[in-house]
């Protein structure tokens, strides 16, 4: 289970959200709503351990991972896959090299999954081209292929449908639904409705004042 307890985050002098608490259990999907500036991306970064909250805690399976013991934070990092609004794809590397670098952060690595992942996201034949030559949609597919090369239980996805055509959006929706059905946990932000085969819980952040 992923649990947020009394999270408060600020941007400059403005509070994005305060005393925010929720939990996500095995098999659940959370869609985070809110206007631009309401803190959706900040919340995902806090949950991913990339940003510290002003106040509050994040717990994974009962252990605090915000400022907790190093072993708990490392175990949590191996349990999650975070894909931000920016793709995090290095232009000077090929798609398969990007995935190889990403997979190396996890144990064990499995080289055989890299080609399979790129085939599934529609990039067969482009494994060895420089990622900087790909279209925006293709680079997004490289980023999303990370979901297929590890066994991370928790997916944190910031606007996963950005730059994708309708076919690719359907694929992402199907993958989210399948991950939850297999006991995974998913939190994602999106400006558009998601059509998933399983019920989606919703978390709405407050109106922006900026």
mmCIF file of C-alpha atoms in Angstrom:
data_model
loop_
_atom_site.group_PDB
_atom_site.id
_atom_site.type_symbol
_atom_site.label_atom_id
_atom_site.label_comp_id
_atom_site.label_asym_id
_atom_site.label_seq_id
_atom_site.Cartn_x
_atom_site.Cartn_y
_atom_site.Cartn_z
ATOM 1 C CA UNK A 1 0.000 0.000 0.000
ATOM 2 C CA UNK A 2 1.094 3.561 -0.753
ATOM 3 C CA UNK A 3 0.018 6.105 1.835
ATOM 4 C CA UNK A 4 0.304 9.890 1.964
ATOM 5 C CA UNK A 5 -0.075 11.491 5.376
ATOM 6 C CA UNK A 6 -0.764 15.176 5.808
ATOM 7 C CA UNK A 7 1.315 16.289 2.830
ATOM 8 C CA UNK A 8 1.842 20.029 2.470
ATOM 9 C CA UNK A 9 3.789 21.479 -0.456
ATOM 10 C CA UNK A 10 4.632 25.046 -1.358
ATOM 11 C CA UNK A 11 5.838 26.868 -4.444
ATOM 12 C CA UNK A 12 7.503 30.060 -3.329
ATOM 13 C CA UNK A 13 5.120 31.620 -0.822
ATOM 14 C CA UNK A 14 2.043 29.818 -2.125
ATOM 15 C CA UNK A 15 0.714 26.550 -0.795
ATOM 16 C CA UNK A 16 -0.127 24.088 -3.565
ATOM 17 C CA UNK A 17 -1.937 21.727 -1.198
ATOM 18 C CA UNK A 18 -2.052 21.276 2.536
ATOM 19 C CA UNK A 19 -2.696 18.338 4.910
ATOM 20 C CA UNK A 20 -3.341 16.023 1.939
ATOM 21 C CA UNK A 21 -3.888 12.396 2.970
ATOM 22 C CA UNK A 22 -4.896 9.349 0.923
ATOM 23 C CA UNK A 23 -3.874 5.761 0.304
ATOM 24 C CA UNK A 24 -3.691 3.511 -2.729
ATOM 25 C CA UNK A 25 -3.930 -0.244 -2.375
ATOM 26 C CA UNK A 26 -3.102 -3.219 -4.536
ATOM 27 C CA UNK A 27 -5.142 -3.244 -7.742
ATOM 28 C CA UNK A 28 -6.225 0.398 -7.532
ATOM 29 C CA UNK A 29 -5.867 3.193 -10.081
ATOM 30 C CA UNK A 30 -5.890 6.853 -9.011
ATOM 31 C CA UNK A 31 -6.389 9.682 -11.477
ATOM 32 C CA UNK A 32 -5.243 13.052 -10.133
ATOM 33 C CA UNK A 33 -7.222 16.049 -11.380
ATOM 34 C CA UNK A 34 -6.637 19.756 -11.065
ATOM 35 C CA UNK A 35 -5.943 22.873 -13.134
ATOM 36 C CA UNK A 36 -2.463 23.937 -14.133
ATOM 37 C CA UNK A 37 -0.575 25.145 -11.083
ATOM 38 C CA UNK A 38 -2.582 23.092 -8.594
ATOM 39 C CA UNK A 39 0.332 20.805 -7.741
ATOM 40 C CA UNK A 40 -0.320 17.598 -9.714
ATOM 41 C CA UNK A 41 3.258 17.237 -10.930
ATOM 42 C CA UNK A 42 4.649 18.279 -7.559
ATOM 43 C CA UNK A 43 2.556 15.622 -5.835
ATOM 44 C CA UNK A 44 3.846 12.891 -8.147
ATOM 45 C CA UNK A 45 7.434 14.057 -7.610
ATOM 46 C CA UNK A 46 6.905 13.940 -3.844
ATOM 47 C CA UNK A 47 5.497 10.428 -4.107
ATOM 48 C CA UNK A 48 8.462 9.423 -6.287
ATOM 49 C CA UNK A 49 10.930 10.757 -3.726
ATOM 50 C CA UNK A 50 12.262 13.464 -6.065
ATOM 51 C CA UNK A 51 10.890 16.379 -4.025
ATOM 52 C CA UNK A 52 10.525 16.680 -0.267
ATOM 53 C CA UNK A 53 7.200 17.954 1.070
ATOM 54 C CA UNK A 54 7.133 20.958 3.380
ATOM 55 C CA UNK A 55 5.299 18.745 5.844
ATOM 56 C CA UNK A 56 3.980 15.193 5.907
ATOM 57 C CA UNK A 57 5.085 11.679 5.062
ATOM 58 C CA UNK A 58 4.929 9.079 2.324
ATOM 59 C CA UNK A 59 4.762 5.446 3.400
ATOM 60 C CA UNK A 60 5.202 2.265 1.367
ATOM 61 C CA UNK A 61 3.943 -0.960 2.921
ATOM 62 C CA UNK A 62 3.950 0.765 6.282
ATOM 63 C CA UNK A 63 7.538 2.094 6.141
ATOM 64 C CA UNK A 64 8.226 5.817 5.832
ATOM 65 C CA UNK A 65 10.126 6.616 2.653
ATOM 66 C CA UNK A 66 10.084 10.421 2.775
ATOM 67 C CA UNK A 67 12.891 10.806 5.274
ATOM 68 C CA UNK A 68 13.079 7.221 6.482
ATOM 69 C CA UNK A 69 15.873 4.672 6.663
ATOM 70 C CA UNK A 70 18.054 4.337 3.582
ATOM 71 C CA UNK A 71 17.175 0.661 3.081
ATOM 72 C CA UNK A 72 13.459 1.529 3.043
ATOM 73 C CA UNK A 73 13.983 4.343 0.544
ATOM 74 C CA UNK A 74 16.053 2.098 -1.729
ATOM 75 C CA UNK A 75 13.481 -0.696 -1.615
ATOM 76 C CA UNK A 76 10.776 1.827 -2.494
ATOM 77 C CA UNK A 77 12.801 3.188 -5.414
ATOM 78 C CA UNK A 78 13.046 -0.321 -6.854
ATOM 79 C CA UNK A 79 9.306 -0.810 -6.432
ATOM 80 C CA UNK A 80 8.249 2.236 -8.465
ATOM 81 C CA UNK A 81 8.418 3.448 -12.037
ATOM 82 C CA UNK A 82 8.040 7.207 -12.467
ATOM 83 C CA UNK A 83 7.484 8.746 -15.886
ATOM 84 C CA UNK A 84 7.351 12.509 -15.750
ATOM 85 C CA UNK A 85 5.796 15.049 -18.068
ATOM 86 C CA UNK A 86 9.235 15.363 -19.660
ATOM 87 C CA UNK A 87 10.269 12.106 -21.297
ATOM 88 C CA UNK A 88 13.728 11.824 -19.782
ATOM 89 C CA UNK A 89 14.962 10.311 -23.038
ATOM 90 C CA UNK A 90 18.559 11.153 -23.931
ATOM 91 C CA UNK A 91 18.771 12.369 -27.528
ATOM 92 C CA UNK A 92 22.314 11.088 -28.039
ATOM 93 C CA UNK A 93 21.314 7.521 -27.157
ATOM 94 C CA UNK A 94 19.229 5.082 -29.188
ATOM 95 C CA UNK A 95 15.871 3.870 -27.841
ATOM 96 C CA UNK A 96 17.342 0.539 -26.775
ATOM 97 C CA UNK A 97 20.288 2.268 -25.085
ATOM 98 C CA UNK A 98 17.892 4.529 -23.199
ATOM 99 C CA UNK A 99 15.973 1.496 -21.955
ATOM 100 C CA UNK A 100 19.211 -0.301 -21.054
ATOM 101 C CA UNK A 101 20.302 2.608 -18.866
ATOM 102 C CA UNK A 102 16.883 2.730 -17.212
ATOM 103 C CA UNK A 103 16.702 -1.010 -16.591
ATOM 104 C CA UNK A 104 20.176 -0.996 -15.014
ATOM 105 C CA UNK A 105 18.680 0.906 -12.056
ATOM 106 C CA UNK A 106 16.711 -2.218 -11.180
ATOM 107 C CA UNK A 107 17.668 -5.761 -10.293
ATOM 108 C CA UNK A 108 17.797 -8.106 -11.992
ATOM 109 C CA UNK A 109 18.325 -6.686 -15.484
ATOM 110 C CA UNK A 110 16.896 -8.651 -18.404
ATOM 111 C CA UNK A 111 18.225 -7.675 -21.822
ATOM 112 C CA UNK A 112 15.640 -9.815 -23.604
ATOM 113 C CA UNK A 113 12.826 -7.513 -22.482
ATOM 114 C CA UNK A 114 14.211 -4.435 -24.258
ATOM 115 C CA UNK A 115 13.464 -5.442 -27.865
ATOM 116 C CA UNK A 116 10.084 -6.833 -26.811
ATOM 117 C CA UNK A 117 9.177 -3.536 -25.133
ATOM 118 C CA UNK A 118 10.094 -1.439 -28.160
ATOM 119 C CA UNK A 119 8.139 -3.783 -30.429
ATOM 120 C CA UNK A 120 5.059 -3.481 -28.225
ATOM 121 C CA UNK A 121 5.126 0.329 -28.205
ATOM 122 C CA UNK A 122 5.398 0.418 -31.981
ATOM 123 C CA UNK A 123 9.088 1.208 -32.393
ATOM 124 C CA UNK A 124 10.258 -1.997 -34.070
ATOM 125 C CA UNK A 125 12.961 -1.115 -36.591
ATOM 126 C CA UNK A 126 13.899 2.070 -34.730
ATOM 127 C CA UNK A 127 15.843 0.422 -31.914
ATOM 128 C CA UNK A 128 19.226 1.670 -33.162
ATOM 129 C CA UNK A 129 18.443 5.190 -34.411
ATOM 130 C CA UNK A 130 19.350 8.197 -32.302
ATOM 131 C CA UNK A 131 16.427 9.191 -30.115
ATOM 132 C CA UNK A 132 16.958 12.838 -31.053
ATOM 133 C CA UNK A 133 15.761 12.039 -34.576
ATOM 134 C CA UNK A 134 12.433 10.624 -33.371
ATOM 135 C CA UNK A 135 9.140 12.515 -33.356
ATOM 136 C CA UNK A 136 7.629 13.758 -30.093
ATOM 137 C CA UNK A 137 5.175 10.858 -30.080
ATOM 138 C CA UNK A 138 7.930 8.315 -30.678
ATOM 139 C CA UNK A 139 10.040 9.731 -27.850
ATOM 140 C CA UNK A 140 7.010 9.455 -25.584
ATOM 141 C CA UNK A 141 6.706 5.804 -26.584
ATOM 142 C CA UNK A 142 10.348 5.237 -25.632
ATOM 143 C CA UNK A 143 9.600 6.700 -22.207
ATOM 144 C CA UNK A 144 6.497 4.547 -21.775
ATOM 145 C CA UNK A 145 8.421 1.429 -22.791
ATOM 146 C CA UNK A 146 10.082 1.681 -19.371
ATOM 147 C CA UNK A 147 6.884 0.262 -17.915
ATOM 148 C CA UNK A 148 7.620 -2.997 -19.712
ATOM 149 C CA UNK A 149 11.257 -3.591 -18.768
ATOM 150 C CA UNK A 150 10.960 -3.791 -14.975
ATOM 151 C CA UNK A 151 8.633 -5.436 -12.495
ATOM 152 C CA UNK A 152 7.866 -2.208 -10.597
ATOM 153 C CA UNK A 153 4.576 -2.552 -8.704
ATOM 154 C CA UNK A 154 3.864 1.174 -8.422
ATOM 155 C CA UNK A 155 3.476 3.337 -11.525
ATOM 156 C CA UNK A 156 3.527 7.135 -11.189
ATOM 157 C CA UNK A 157 2.644 8.663 -14.554
ATOM 158 C CA UNK A 158 2.491 12.392 -15.287
ATOM 159 C CA UNK A 159 0.334 13.065 -18.361
ATOM 160 C CA UNK A 160 1.109 9.683 -19.961
ATOM 161 C CA UNK A 161 -1.074 10.408 -23.029
ATOM 162 C CA UNK A 162 0.877 13.511 -24.105
ATOM 163 C CA UNK A 163 1.895 13.517 -27.810
ATOM 164 C CA UNK A 164 0.301 10.116 -28.471
ATOM 165 C CA UNK A 165 -2.169 9.218 -31.216
ATOM 166 C CA UNK A 166 -5.444 7.498 -30.352
ATOM 167 C CA UNK A 167 -4.092 4.004 -30.937
ATOM 168 C CA UNK A 168 -1.204 4.584 -28.541
ATOM 169 C CA UNK A 169 -3.554 6.123 -25.964
ATOM 170 C CA UNK A 170 -5.686 2.975 -26.067
ATOM 171 C CA UNK A 171 -2.534 0.915 -25.542
ATOM 172 C CA UNK A 172 -1.560 2.934 -22.451
ATOM 173 C CA UNK A 173 -5.085 2.645 -21.049
ATOM 174 C CA UNK A 174 -4.995 -1.111 -21.580
ATOM 175 C CA UNK A 175 -1.598 -1.418 -19.918
ATOM 176 C CA UNK A 176 -2.751 0.593 -16.889
ATOM 177 C CA UNK A 177 -5.813 -1.617 -16.534
ATOM 178 C CA UNK A 178 -3.774 -4.813 -16.893
ATOM 179 C CA UNK A 179 -1.208 -3.650 -14.339
ATOM 180 C CA UNK A 180 -3.928 -2.987 -11.784
ATOM 181 C CA UNK A 181 -5.601 -6.311 -12.530
ATOM 182 C CA UNK A 182 -2.287 -8.034 -11.846
ATOM 183 C CA UNK A 183 -1.976 -6.412 -8.425
ATOM 184 C CA UNK A 184 -0.139 -3.235 -9.366
ATOM 185 C CA UNK A 185 -0.864 0.308 -8.217
ATOM 186 C CA UNK A 186 -1.150 3.279 -10.595
ATOM 187 C CA UNK A 187 -1.380 7.025 -9.992
ATOM 188 C CA UNK A 188 -1.571 9.248 -13.048
ATOM 189 C CA UNK A 189 -2.441 12.772 -14.064
ATOM 190 C CA UNK A 190 -4.295 13.601 -17.250
ATOM 191 C CA UNK A 191 -6.190 16.521 -18.746
ATOM 192 C CA UNK A 192 -8.369 14.110 -20.686
ATOM 193 C CA UNK A 193 -10.775 11.342 -19.633
ATOM 194 C CA UNK A 194 -9.267 7.896 -19.363
ATOM 195 C CA UNK A 195 -11.206 4.862 -20.553
ATOM 196 C CA UNK A 196 -10.050 1.986 -18.401
ATOM 197 C CA UNK A 197 -11.473 -1.504 -17.993
ATOM 198 C CA UNK A 198 -11.467 -1.153 -14.196
ATOM 199 C CA UNK A 199 -12.909 1.555 -11.911
ATOM 200 C CA UNK A 200 -10.727 4.611 -11.405
ATOM 201 C CA UNK A 201 -10.563 6.460 -8.109
ATOM 202 C CA UNK A 202 -10.207 10.217 -8.398
ATOM 203 C CA UNK A 203 -8.226 12.743 -6.402
ATOM 204 C CA UNK A 204 -8.892 16.421 -7.095
ATOM 205 C CA UNK A 205 -6.459 19.134 -6.096
ATOM 206 C CA UNK A 206 -7.746 22.649 -5.395
ATOM 207 C CA UNK A 207 -8.178 25.498 -7.804
ATOM 208 C CA UNK A 208 -5.037 27.352 -8.746
ATOM 209 C CA UNK A 209 -4.623 30.899 -7.534
ATOM 210 C CA UNK A 210 -1.671 31.595 -9.818
#
